[in-house]
Amino acid sequence: MSQAHAFFETHQSTLLQADAANRSREFWSPYPEAPSGRVYGENAAVDGESRFQGYLGKPFELAGIGALGEVAEEVSPYGIDLGVRYQRPDTEALITRMQDAMGAWREAGPDLRAGVCLEILHRLNRRSFEMAHAVMHTTGQGFVMAFQAGGPHAQDRGLEAVAQTWSAMKAVPDTARWVKPQGKNPPITLDKRFHIVPRGIGLVVACATFPTWNTYPGLFASLVAGNPVLVKPHPGAVLPLAISVQVAQQVLAEAGFDPCLVSLVPDSRAEPVTRSLAQHPAVRLIDFTGSSAFGDWLEANCPQAEVFTEKAGVNCLIIDSVDSMKAVARNLSMSLSLYSGQMCTTPQAIYIPRDGIDSAEGRLGFDDVAEQLAGSIEKFTSNTEVAVHVLGAIQSEETRARIEASASLGEVVLPSRALVHPEYPAARIRTPLLLKVDAADIDAYGEERFGPISFLVATDDTDHSLALAQQVIAGKGAITLGVYSTDEAVLDKAEALAIDARVALSCNFTGGFLVNQSAAFGDFHATGGNPAANASLTDSAFVSRRFVVVQSRREVAAPQA
Amino acid sequence: MSQAHAFFETHQSTLLQADAANRSREFWSPYPEAPSGRVYGENAAVDGESRFQGYLGKPFELAGIGALGEVAEEVSPYGIDLGVRYQRPDTEALITRMQDAMGAWREAGPDLRAGVCLEILHRLNRRSFEMAHAVMHTTGQGFVMAFQAGGPHAQDRGLEAVAQTWSAMKAVPDTARWVKPQGKNPPITLDKRFHIVPRGIGLVVACATFPTWNTYPGLFASLVAGNPVLVKPHPGAVLPLAISVQVAQQVLAEAGFDPCLVSLVPDSRAEPVTRSLAQHPAVRLIDFTGSSAFGDWLEANCPQAEVFTEKAGVNCLIIDSVDSMKAVARNLSMSLSLYSGQMCTTPQAIYIPRDGIDSAEGRLGFDDVAEQLAGSIEKFTSNTEVAVHVLGAIQSEETRARIEASASLGEVVLPSRALVHPEYPAARIRTPLLLKVDAADIDAYGEERFGPISFLVATDDTDHSLALAQQVIAGKGAITLGVYSTDEAVLDKAEALAIDARVALSCNFTGGFLVNQSAAFGDFHATGGNPAANASLTDSAFVSRRFVVVQSRREVAAPQA
């Protein structure tokens, strides 16, 4: 039995469970999210950190072709200069090699390719502590979040994509005998073969805030469908993807395939390579997470490729009425604080009737609502030692500057403060900025302000809130819509709005789960139906365009009478 | 029980069988292809013809909005002026009405929409004789072909698309309870709903040669996914689609929906509407069959829509070696004669080694092969009474002129002759033109020459034939590739070429089945992976982009301890 067969046998039951979870959409995950020695082994935490430390200031070894010099631009948002050096490959030579390697990878078929992909994910899972440090010190996420979102949750998303793609490929039989009756004459009989044929080379363009979570779906969906994949990291967040590519290359090589089927193409801010790669005739699939401007450019200018984008948006949240404003404020304060609002799912525009809302404790004015929310954030962030682990650090200097610049966009309800991290005094840490604006100030709250910047928008009433949210989402897109209401009629209107605007809705979250959170197998992330994204993680449209079916037919001679 | 429920109950077993056939890809069809009174009823033939006659010279009645005048440009290729008059709707008002109607259609859900679609197809099937006359006298197809390709086979393609789309929608559950364990704490429990949400208005742009067969897949896939559909017929082939839209409107109205959910938008050659409709912001899906120039324009200029195209190509056929050249010639002569080569699947470039081929009867020179093929066509077409029913008529004056103009592109092996139809003396009937060219004359055989125009291309050897086919298909696209060889190694090379060029392959057809033929449920028509088409009938990518999934989540309170 080949190594690839062995990987498939080892992971077949995980694959089938993932397929079942994709269909039931019930909770399931094979990758434990607890950063715990009991789960990952007593030495996992220490080993992971030491492996991370071992990368710093050194060249990172990967299979590749040629070298056009090195790049090394990563600086931790916690103030450490990482100094990891990555080779820039000769992309023309690399693409030729990947094309040569594609035949054997295609011929391996869906099962063996899935086996290889699941082994890659399994090994990435075992290295989740190391990944956590790499993600933390590139994205700025707090350690636990970096562990979970960068490790097991990203692995879940990768597995979800593998299972969804595998299932789409397996829906086409390998062969069929087609027998068409011809009345009294012998039937027409054709033997058919159906080949799953990859599109070509895939390019996955990563972002700096979720380098693995947002990259694994496209990477693994393309790879399991038979496409070689170029991984283009953000210059500021290379290490998590370098580790991912290294693991993929090791597994591919062990299974007898060219490790370059998954290759890293790092670039520098001064010499970006994405545009030319994206328009390369051999590149037939592009997955992108990042700005709307660049995502729109990719969609319009790469006709040779299938393009999947997740771009910017303005997430909206509507407060109509509540049981306990305290519970709402507690939940929302965590939504706004988690990773300092640097999630593509964080609410930005929060619509509240200007004459207030009903609650179980009586009527609350607009300012009461604002005060309770601000108070809840203030209370949470006042405990610096706890808060820094939730807030994490601000990934980029641009985002930090945006917080300052945004303070003039409305009346400051809660100013953003700098916190000093007890372990990393140079860390770029900021608490959420809360602004009060009027519904008319749509230029302020109706543009994406990436980072811990949120607007409390005073509206005429909830119908006005709904109409504004609809307008903003239709124009700018959104990945999340939240609503708080004790009135079923309002919840129905919100559901109708979500359907109309094609945005995911979360209702009345007051417990431990946040509107920001999106779990593989259970949640579709983005719908692909509004300007924030043209694709959804992970629906059938996301996977089925990554391969075509080529059939062949042979006549079967009628038996002699 | 509502009428839509009743339709679903009536047709549920047909739907499930169609779904099973899509998966097994074995032969299946619920719509008998024999134009027989025993199947369709004793009076079906007479009634169908009389209904067709009843349309001539009169206005055609459809539900619609406003009227910007009439169009009536259909002239039968058999020489009859049809004179059917169609209202041009006020498209802006129509689009507004269709958008208003979309909500109720969406809310009906996949099952009821599938029930309505299957009832439409069922009624179309009962009217196959009427449809046969409409298709014959617009496309020029012979009566039996017009019956089969315009009726049951088109209905099969529509049903295939309904079942494939329905299955993709049903793969997403309506609801799920998501329970995430939290160690010793109560789990996080979310109740989720998943809505299938249509993209928006679909536009189906039909061609003049297969107005139903090439239109039903996009029409029914969009409709069953919840999208209203504008049907834009070719000005020369409106009637088959007017009848189709009329049937759809009747069934929609009976089921309580706005009949305008399926609407006809006929135009004239002088005042075409396709470009402006295709760029209308409300149009979110476009299905097109026609020229490469216009298909490429749609792909590049309608960023608001998902665009599915079937365009031109150069179908290739390779003759390497044969058992019986007589059997090959008989099969190929039918391929080239059927509907006078006006199929998107007819071979155009036939590659033969210049020093000949092996056969069971000994070595045959290039000219022997050419002579046998020409002789077989000549023999078949010499029986005018039989031949006209297979050849049909030339649909357009442009195609007729192209036959004449093409005679100078090579050495004429078999000239195209005009035949006189015994019933329709003015019919535009031509026999196939066969030309001999050299491999170097790629400008002649390597461009699509739509119509009964084929090239016998003299090559150095079969490897050269394979290389030329690969070059032509990579550059111009193809829907079919054929090969004749008694050598398994050559068949393997052809299979590898098919995979590489992403084109469907047919091997050694000598019996009653032709390389031209593509059957729903069994055959994928086009791969979507070469320049001839960006979509495939009917794979998962063809259907899954016609809707998005919108989810909503509600927290379920933990039970009190």
XYZ file of C-alpha atoms in Angstrom, chain B residues 99-534:
436
model
C -38.768 41.485 -8.574
C -42.036 41.922 -6.700
C -43.030 38.362 -7.567
C -39.726 36.884 -6.466
C -40.512 36.924 -2.720
C -43.459 34.529 -2.911
C -41.578 32.305 -5.341
C -38.576 32.166 -2.978
C -40.768 31.417 0.004
C -42.369 28.477 -1.772
C -39.087 26.639 -1.244
C -37.200 24.069 -3.322
C -39.828 21.309 -3.230
C -42.788 23.346 -4.421
C -40.696 25.155 -7.009
C -39.483 21.791 -8.302
C -43.103 20.617 -8.438
C -44.066 23.606 -10.578
C -41.036 23.107 -12.867
C -41.821 19.424 -13.348
C -45.432 20.210 -14.180
C -44.209 22.703 -16.794
C -41.936 20.050 -18.287
C -44.722 17.467 -18.189
C -47.069 19.753 -20.113
C -44.342 20.652 -22.578
C -43.880 16.954 -23.123
C -47.566 16.510 -23.952
C -47.177 19.261 -26.539
C -44.107 17.765 -28.205
C -45.780 17.439 -31.622
C -46.719 21.104 -31.644
C -43.199 21.923 -30.458
C -41.715 19.750 -33.201
C -43.402 21.848 -35.886
C -42.327 25.068 -34.181
C -38.723 23.881 -33.910
C -38.661 22.471 -37.444
C -39.912 25.697 -38.975
C -37.532 27.952 -37.093
C -34.332 25.908 -36.852
C -34.654 23.925 -40.062
C -34.250 20.590 -38.267
C -35.966 17.615 -39.892
C -39.260 16.706 -38.262
C -38.104 13.700 -36.239
C -35.036 15.516 -34.959
C -37.124 18.612 -34.199
C -39.493 16.377 -32.231
C -36.727 14.669 -30.295
C -34.149 17.416 -29.780
C -36.752 20.158 -29.431
C -39.138 18.063 -27.346
C -38.230 15.077 -25.149
C -34.456 15.530 -25.232
C -34.772 19.227 -24.357
C -37.241 18.309 -21.619
C -34.699 15.762 -20.330
C -32.083 18.529 -20.161
C -34.532 20.746 -18.295
C -35.378 17.979 -15.845
C -31.696 17.164 -15.368
C -31.095 20.802 -14.413
C -34.091 20.896 -12.061
C -32.956 17.729 -10.289
C -29.345 18.841 -10.045
C -30.313 22.246 -8.626
C -32.925 20.778 -6.289
C -30.369 18.330 -4.960
C -27.842 21.133 -4.360
C -30.471 23.144 -2.474
C -31.639 20.158 -0.430
C -28.061 19.447 0.627
C -28.453 22.418 2.986
C -30.787 21.612 5.883
C -33.626 24.027 6.722
C -32.624 24.098 10.373
C -29.991 22.750 12.730
C -29.449 22.798 16.471
C -25.785 23.442 17.162
C -24.634 22.347 20.611
C -21.044 23.070 21.544
C -19.827 21.439 24.780
C -18.199 23.736 27.334
C -16.589 21.230 29.690
C -18.366 21.356 33.033
C -20.418 24.381 32.022
C -23.669 24.149 30.077
C -23.098 23.887 26.343
C -23.531 26.791 23.963
C -26.694 26.037 22.020
C -27.737 27.860 18.865
C -30.776 27.208 16.721
C -29.991 27.913 13.107
C -32.114 28.428 10.038
C -30.746 28.233 6.505
C -32.532 30.019 3.687
C -31.949 29.296 0.005
C -31.940 32.779 -1.541
C -32.054 33.336 -5.297
C -29.491 35.607 -6.969
C -31.993 37.835 -8.775
C -33.379 37.911 -12.269
C -32.027 35.369 -14.746
C -31.624 36.150 -18.437
C -31.512 33.259 -20.888
C -30.275 34.170 -24.351
C -31.221 31.527 -26.883
C -29.748 30.519 -30.227
C -31.560 29.882 -33.506
C -30.547 26.244 -33.970
C -31.512 24.656 -30.632
C -33.912 27.141 -29.036
C -35.230 24.718 -26.412
C -32.442 22.163 -25.897
C -29.844 24.847 -25.182
C -32.221 27.073 -23.198
C -34.066 24.772 -20.827
C -31.026 23.995 -18.620
C -30.381 27.634 -17.672
C -34.071 28.502 -17.608
C -35.068 25.676 -15.280
C -31.938 25.785 -13.116
C -32.493 29.485 -12.447
C -36.243 29.113 -11.974
C -36.141 26.214 -9.530
C -33.522 28.104 -7.494
C -36.053 30.919 -7.040
C -34.964 33.337 -9.738
C -37.461 34.916 -12.167
C -36.330 34.349 -15.751
C -36.350 36.558 -18.843
C -36.224 34.450 -21.999
C -34.609 36.306 -24.912
C -35.174 34.273 -28.077
C -33.217 34.629 -31.288
C -35.321 36.818 -33.626
C -35.403 33.928 -36.089
C -36.536 31.236 -33.618
C -39.081 32.705 -31.234
C -42.045 30.344 -31.451
C -40.550 27.339 -29.601
C -39.726 29.607 -26.671
C -43.011 31.519 -26.849
C -44.812 28.171 -26.446
C -42.436 27.226 -23.616
C -43.035 30.520 -21.805
C -46.793 30.214 -22.320
C -46.815 26.774 -20.707
C -44.648 28.016 -17.829
C -46.940 31.002 -17.267
C -50.059 28.797 -17.232
C -48.596 26.460 -14.627
C -47.238 29.320 -12.493
C -50.627 31.032 -12.512
C -52.457 27.812 -11.603
C -50.074 27.365 -8.692
C -50.874 30.878 -7.479
C -47.705 32.645 -8.610
C -47.265 35.602 -10.920
C -47.051 34.154 -14.448
C -44.531 36.867 -15.313
C -41.924 34.968 -13.267
C -41.094 33.537 -16.691
C -41.348 36.173 -19.399
C -40.490 36.423 -23.067
C -38.454 39.420 -24.272
C -38.415 39.111 -28.059
C -36.464 41.641 -30.059
C -35.724 42.436 -33.680
C -32.457 42.331 -35.578
C -32.662 46.100 -36.010
C -33.311 46.797 -32.323
C -31.550 44.148 -30.239
C -32.079 44.240 -26.459
C -29.587 41.691 -25.187
C -26.691 43.982 -24.315
C -28.745 46.393 -22.257
C -30.643 43.593 -20.524
C -27.410 41.740 -19.776
C -25.990 44.803 -18.045
C -29.168 45.631 -16.131
C -28.340 45.763 -12.404
C -31.312 43.502 -11.599
C -30.067 40.770 -13.936
C -27.838 38.517 -11.833
C -27.677 35.363 -13.949
C -27.046 35.055 -17.682
C -27.178 31.885 -19.746
C -26.050 32.247 -23.331
C -25.666 30.013 -26.361
C -24.203 31.538 -29.495
C -21.137 33.132 -30.996
C -17.789 33.338 -29.245
C -17.605 37.065 -29.869
C -20.829 37.800 -28.018
C -20.235 35.151 -25.349
C -16.812 36.629 -24.614
C -18.396 40.087 -24.443
C -20.956 38.880 -21.898
C -18.258 37.235 -19.776
C -16.212 40.435 -19.714
C -18.893 43.101 -19.440
C -21.548 41.919 -16.979
C -19.751 41.919 -13.627
C -23.055 42.103 -11.745
C -24.086 38.668 -13.039
C -22.977 35.059 -12.998
C -22.444 34.295 -16.683
C -22.759 30.819 -18.204
C -21.790 30.510 -21.871
C -21.730 27.961 -24.646
C -19.867 29.439 -27.582
C -18.218 28.288 -30.799
C -15.439 25.775 -31.118
C -13.639 23.533 -33.562
C -14.615 19.940 -32.910
C -11.861 17.510 -33.774
C -11.757 13.886 -34.844
C -8.691 11.704 -35.238
C -8.553 8.646 -37.490
C -5.589 6.446 -36.582
C -6.632 2.905 -37.522
C -9.922 1.065 -37.967
C -11.397 -2.384 -38.135
C -13.839 -1.588 -40.908
C -13.505 1.712 -42.737
C -16.944 1.076 -44.167
C -18.504 1.071 -40.708
C -16.543 4.176 -39.715
C -17.555 5.977 -42.902
C -21.211 5.061 -42.370
C -21.181 6.410 -38.818
C -19.209 9.531 -39.723
C -21.360 10.287 -42.755
C -24.355 10.417 -40.417
C -22.415 12.662 -38.015
C -21.695 15.123 -40.797
C -25.152 14.910 -42.379
C -27.338 15.181 -39.281
C -28.938 18.648 -39.336
C -26.361 19.587 -41.982
C -23.571 19.963 -39.466
C -25.398 22.729 -37.626
C -24.777 21.119 -34.247
C -22.282 22.465 -31.745
C -21.032 18.877 -31.540
C -20.448 18.100 -35.258
C -16.827 17.255 -36.110
C -15.181 19.877 -38.274
C -11.487 18.956 -38.404
C -10.798 15.288 -39.204
C -7.117 14.415 -38.883
C -5.760 11.528 -40.986
C -2.093 10.572 -41.499
C -1.082 11.558 -45.021
C 0.450 8.120 -45.627
C -2.767 6.409 -44.607
C -4.048 4.106 -41.899
C -4.235 0.430 -41.026
C -7.539 -1.404 -41.248
C -8.626 -5.012 -40.828
C -8.851 -5.124 -44.610
C -5.283 -3.912 -45.036
C -3.590 -0.556 -45.498
C -5.715 2.374 -46.693
C -4.212 5.529 -48.206
C -5.355 8.993 -47.143
C -7.325 9.272 -50.373
C -8.919 5.858 -49.807
C -10.198 7.092 -46.466
C -11.406 10.349 -48.001
C -13.083 8.495 -50.835
C -14.898 6.061 -48.569
C -16.184 8.858 -46.377
C -17.244 10.970 -49.367
C -18.812 7.920 -50.968
C -20.802 7.120 -47.880
C -22.174 10.665 -47.697
C -22.874 10.678 -51.419
C -24.736 7.406 -51.252
C -26.827 8.581 -48.307
C -27.678 11.963 -49.827
C -28.489 10.477 -53.223
C -31.776 9.282 -51.781
C -33.328 12.734 -51.525
C -36.583 11.616 -49.953
C -34.760 10.060 -47.007
C -31.866 12.502 -46.852
C -33.877 15.707 -46.443
C -35.350 14.397 -43.198
C -31.864 13.914 -41.745
C -30.175 16.948 -43.300
C -33.013 19.283 -42.448
C -32.663 22.773 -43.852
C -29.959 25.386 -43.438
C -31.177 27.697 -40.670
C -29.734 30.972 -41.906
C -28.750 32.618 -45.097
C -25.327 33.314 -43.502
C -24.661 29.615 -43.095
C -25.724 28.922 -46.678
C -23.354 31.616 -47.917
C -20.583 30.208 -45.717
C -20.806 26.830 -47.446
C -20.186 28.455 -50.816
C -17.411 30.690 -49.523
C -15.658 27.751 -47.850
C -15.289 25.673 -51.007
C -12.115 27.572 -51.831
C -10.482 26.748 -48.483
C -9.133 23.404 -49.674
C -9.354 20.717 -52.305
C -12.981 19.728 -52.698
C -13.379 16.025 -51.939
C -17.170 16.223 -51.973
C -19.011 19.328 -53.150
C -22.087 20.594 -51.326
C -25.231 20.154 -53.394
C -28.657 21.753 -53.094
C -31.481 19.238 -52.698
C -35.140 19.857 -53.453
C -37.453 18.897 -50.614
C -40.458 16.987 -51.977
C -42.919 18.885 -49.730
C -41.169 22.242 -49.398
C -39.650 23.218 -52.764
C -38.304 26.509 -51.350
C -36.461 24.811 -48.494
C -32.790 25.748 -48.110
C -31.214 22.271 -48.186
C -27.538 21.531 -48.730
C -25.452 18.357 -48.523
C -22.136 18.316 -46.622
C -19.009 19.875 -48.093
C -15.829 17.844 -47.588
C -12.452 19.509 -48.111
C -8.947 18.114 -48.103
C -6.279 20.342 -46.551
C -2.770 20.063 -45.236
C -1.886 20.225 -41.573
C -0.257 23.559 -42.304
C -3.586 25.089 -43.424
C -4.631 25.716 -39.847
C -6.206 29.049 -40.781
C -8.728 27.056 -42.830
C -9.671 24.168 -40.527
C -8.721 25.805 -37.234
C -11.515 28.437 -37.294
C -15.111 27.502 -36.670
C -16.997 27.175 -39.990
C -20.517 26.677 -38.726
C -22.574 24.450 -41.019
C -21.965 21.333 -43.170
C -18.293 22.120 -43.747
C -15.618 19.607 -42.743
C -11.916 19.294 -43.386
C -9.869 16.149 -43.890
C -6.506 17.253 -42.538
C -3.400 15.426 -43.803
C -0.941 14.986 -40.937
C 2.502 13.433 -40.542
C 1.192 10.708 -38.260
C -1.247 10.187 -35.409
C 0.999 11.933 -32.887
C 0.903 14.931 -35.197
C -2.898 14.621 -35.389
C -3.099 14.593 -31.598
C -0.812 17.602 -31.313
C -2.817 19.602 -33.849
C -6.097 18.762 -32.140
C -4.600 19.855 -28.829
C -3.416 23.131 -30.339
C -6.760 23.876 -31.992
C -8.826 23.013 -28.923
C -6.566 24.995 -26.581
C -6.923 28.032 -28.818
C -10.478 27.831 -30.122
C -12.202 25.312 -27.885
C -14.265 22.269 -28.739
C -17.248 20.432 -27.354
C -16.382 17.060 -28.888
C -13.279 15.075 -29.732
C -13.554 11.770 -31.580
C -10.974 9.095 -32.192
C -10.826 5.919 -34.237
C -8.033 3.524 -33.342
C -7.532 -0.200 -32.864
C -4.441 0.534 -30.764
C -5.003 0.872 -27.017
C -1.894 3.015 -26.709
C -3.390 5.557 -29.129
C -6.717 5.486 -27.279
C -4.784 6.177 -24.077
C -3.083 9.136 -25.724
C -6.460 10.435 -26.885
C -7.786 10.076 -23.335
C -4.791 12.038 -22.040
C -5.397 14.700 -24.687
C -9.076 14.932 -23.715
C -8.082 15.433 -20.086
C -5.433 17.983 -20.962
C -7.677 19.939 -23.375
C -10.730 19.443 -21.161
C -12.958 18.117 -23.913
C -15.336 15.129 -24.047
C -14.004 12.133 -25.973
C -15.853 9.512 -28.055
C -13.954 6.414 -29.182
C -14.601 4.124 -32.133
C -18.265 4.885 -32.765
C -19.428 2.694 -35.632
C -22.982 1.833 -34.618
C -26.130 3.847 -34.193
C -24.723 6.417 -31.800
C -22.907 9.518 -33.059
C -20.177 11.680 -31.573
C -22.657 14.573 -32.018
C -25.142 13.133 -29.584
C -25.274 14.141 -25.938
C -27.935 12.731 -23.652
C -29.155 14.281 -20.428
C -28.376 12.380 -17.209
C -25.694 10.354 -19.029
C -23.536 12.944 -20.752
C -21.976 16.165 -19.550
C -22.351 18.559 -22.490
C -19.225 20.735 -22.759
C -16.784 20.708 -19.874
C -16.576 24.411 -19.067
C -12.803 24.001 -19.209
C -11.906 25.107 -22.749
C -12.770 28.188 -24.836
C -15.933 26.627 -26.333
C -17.899 27.038 -23.097
C -17.396 28.261 -19.569
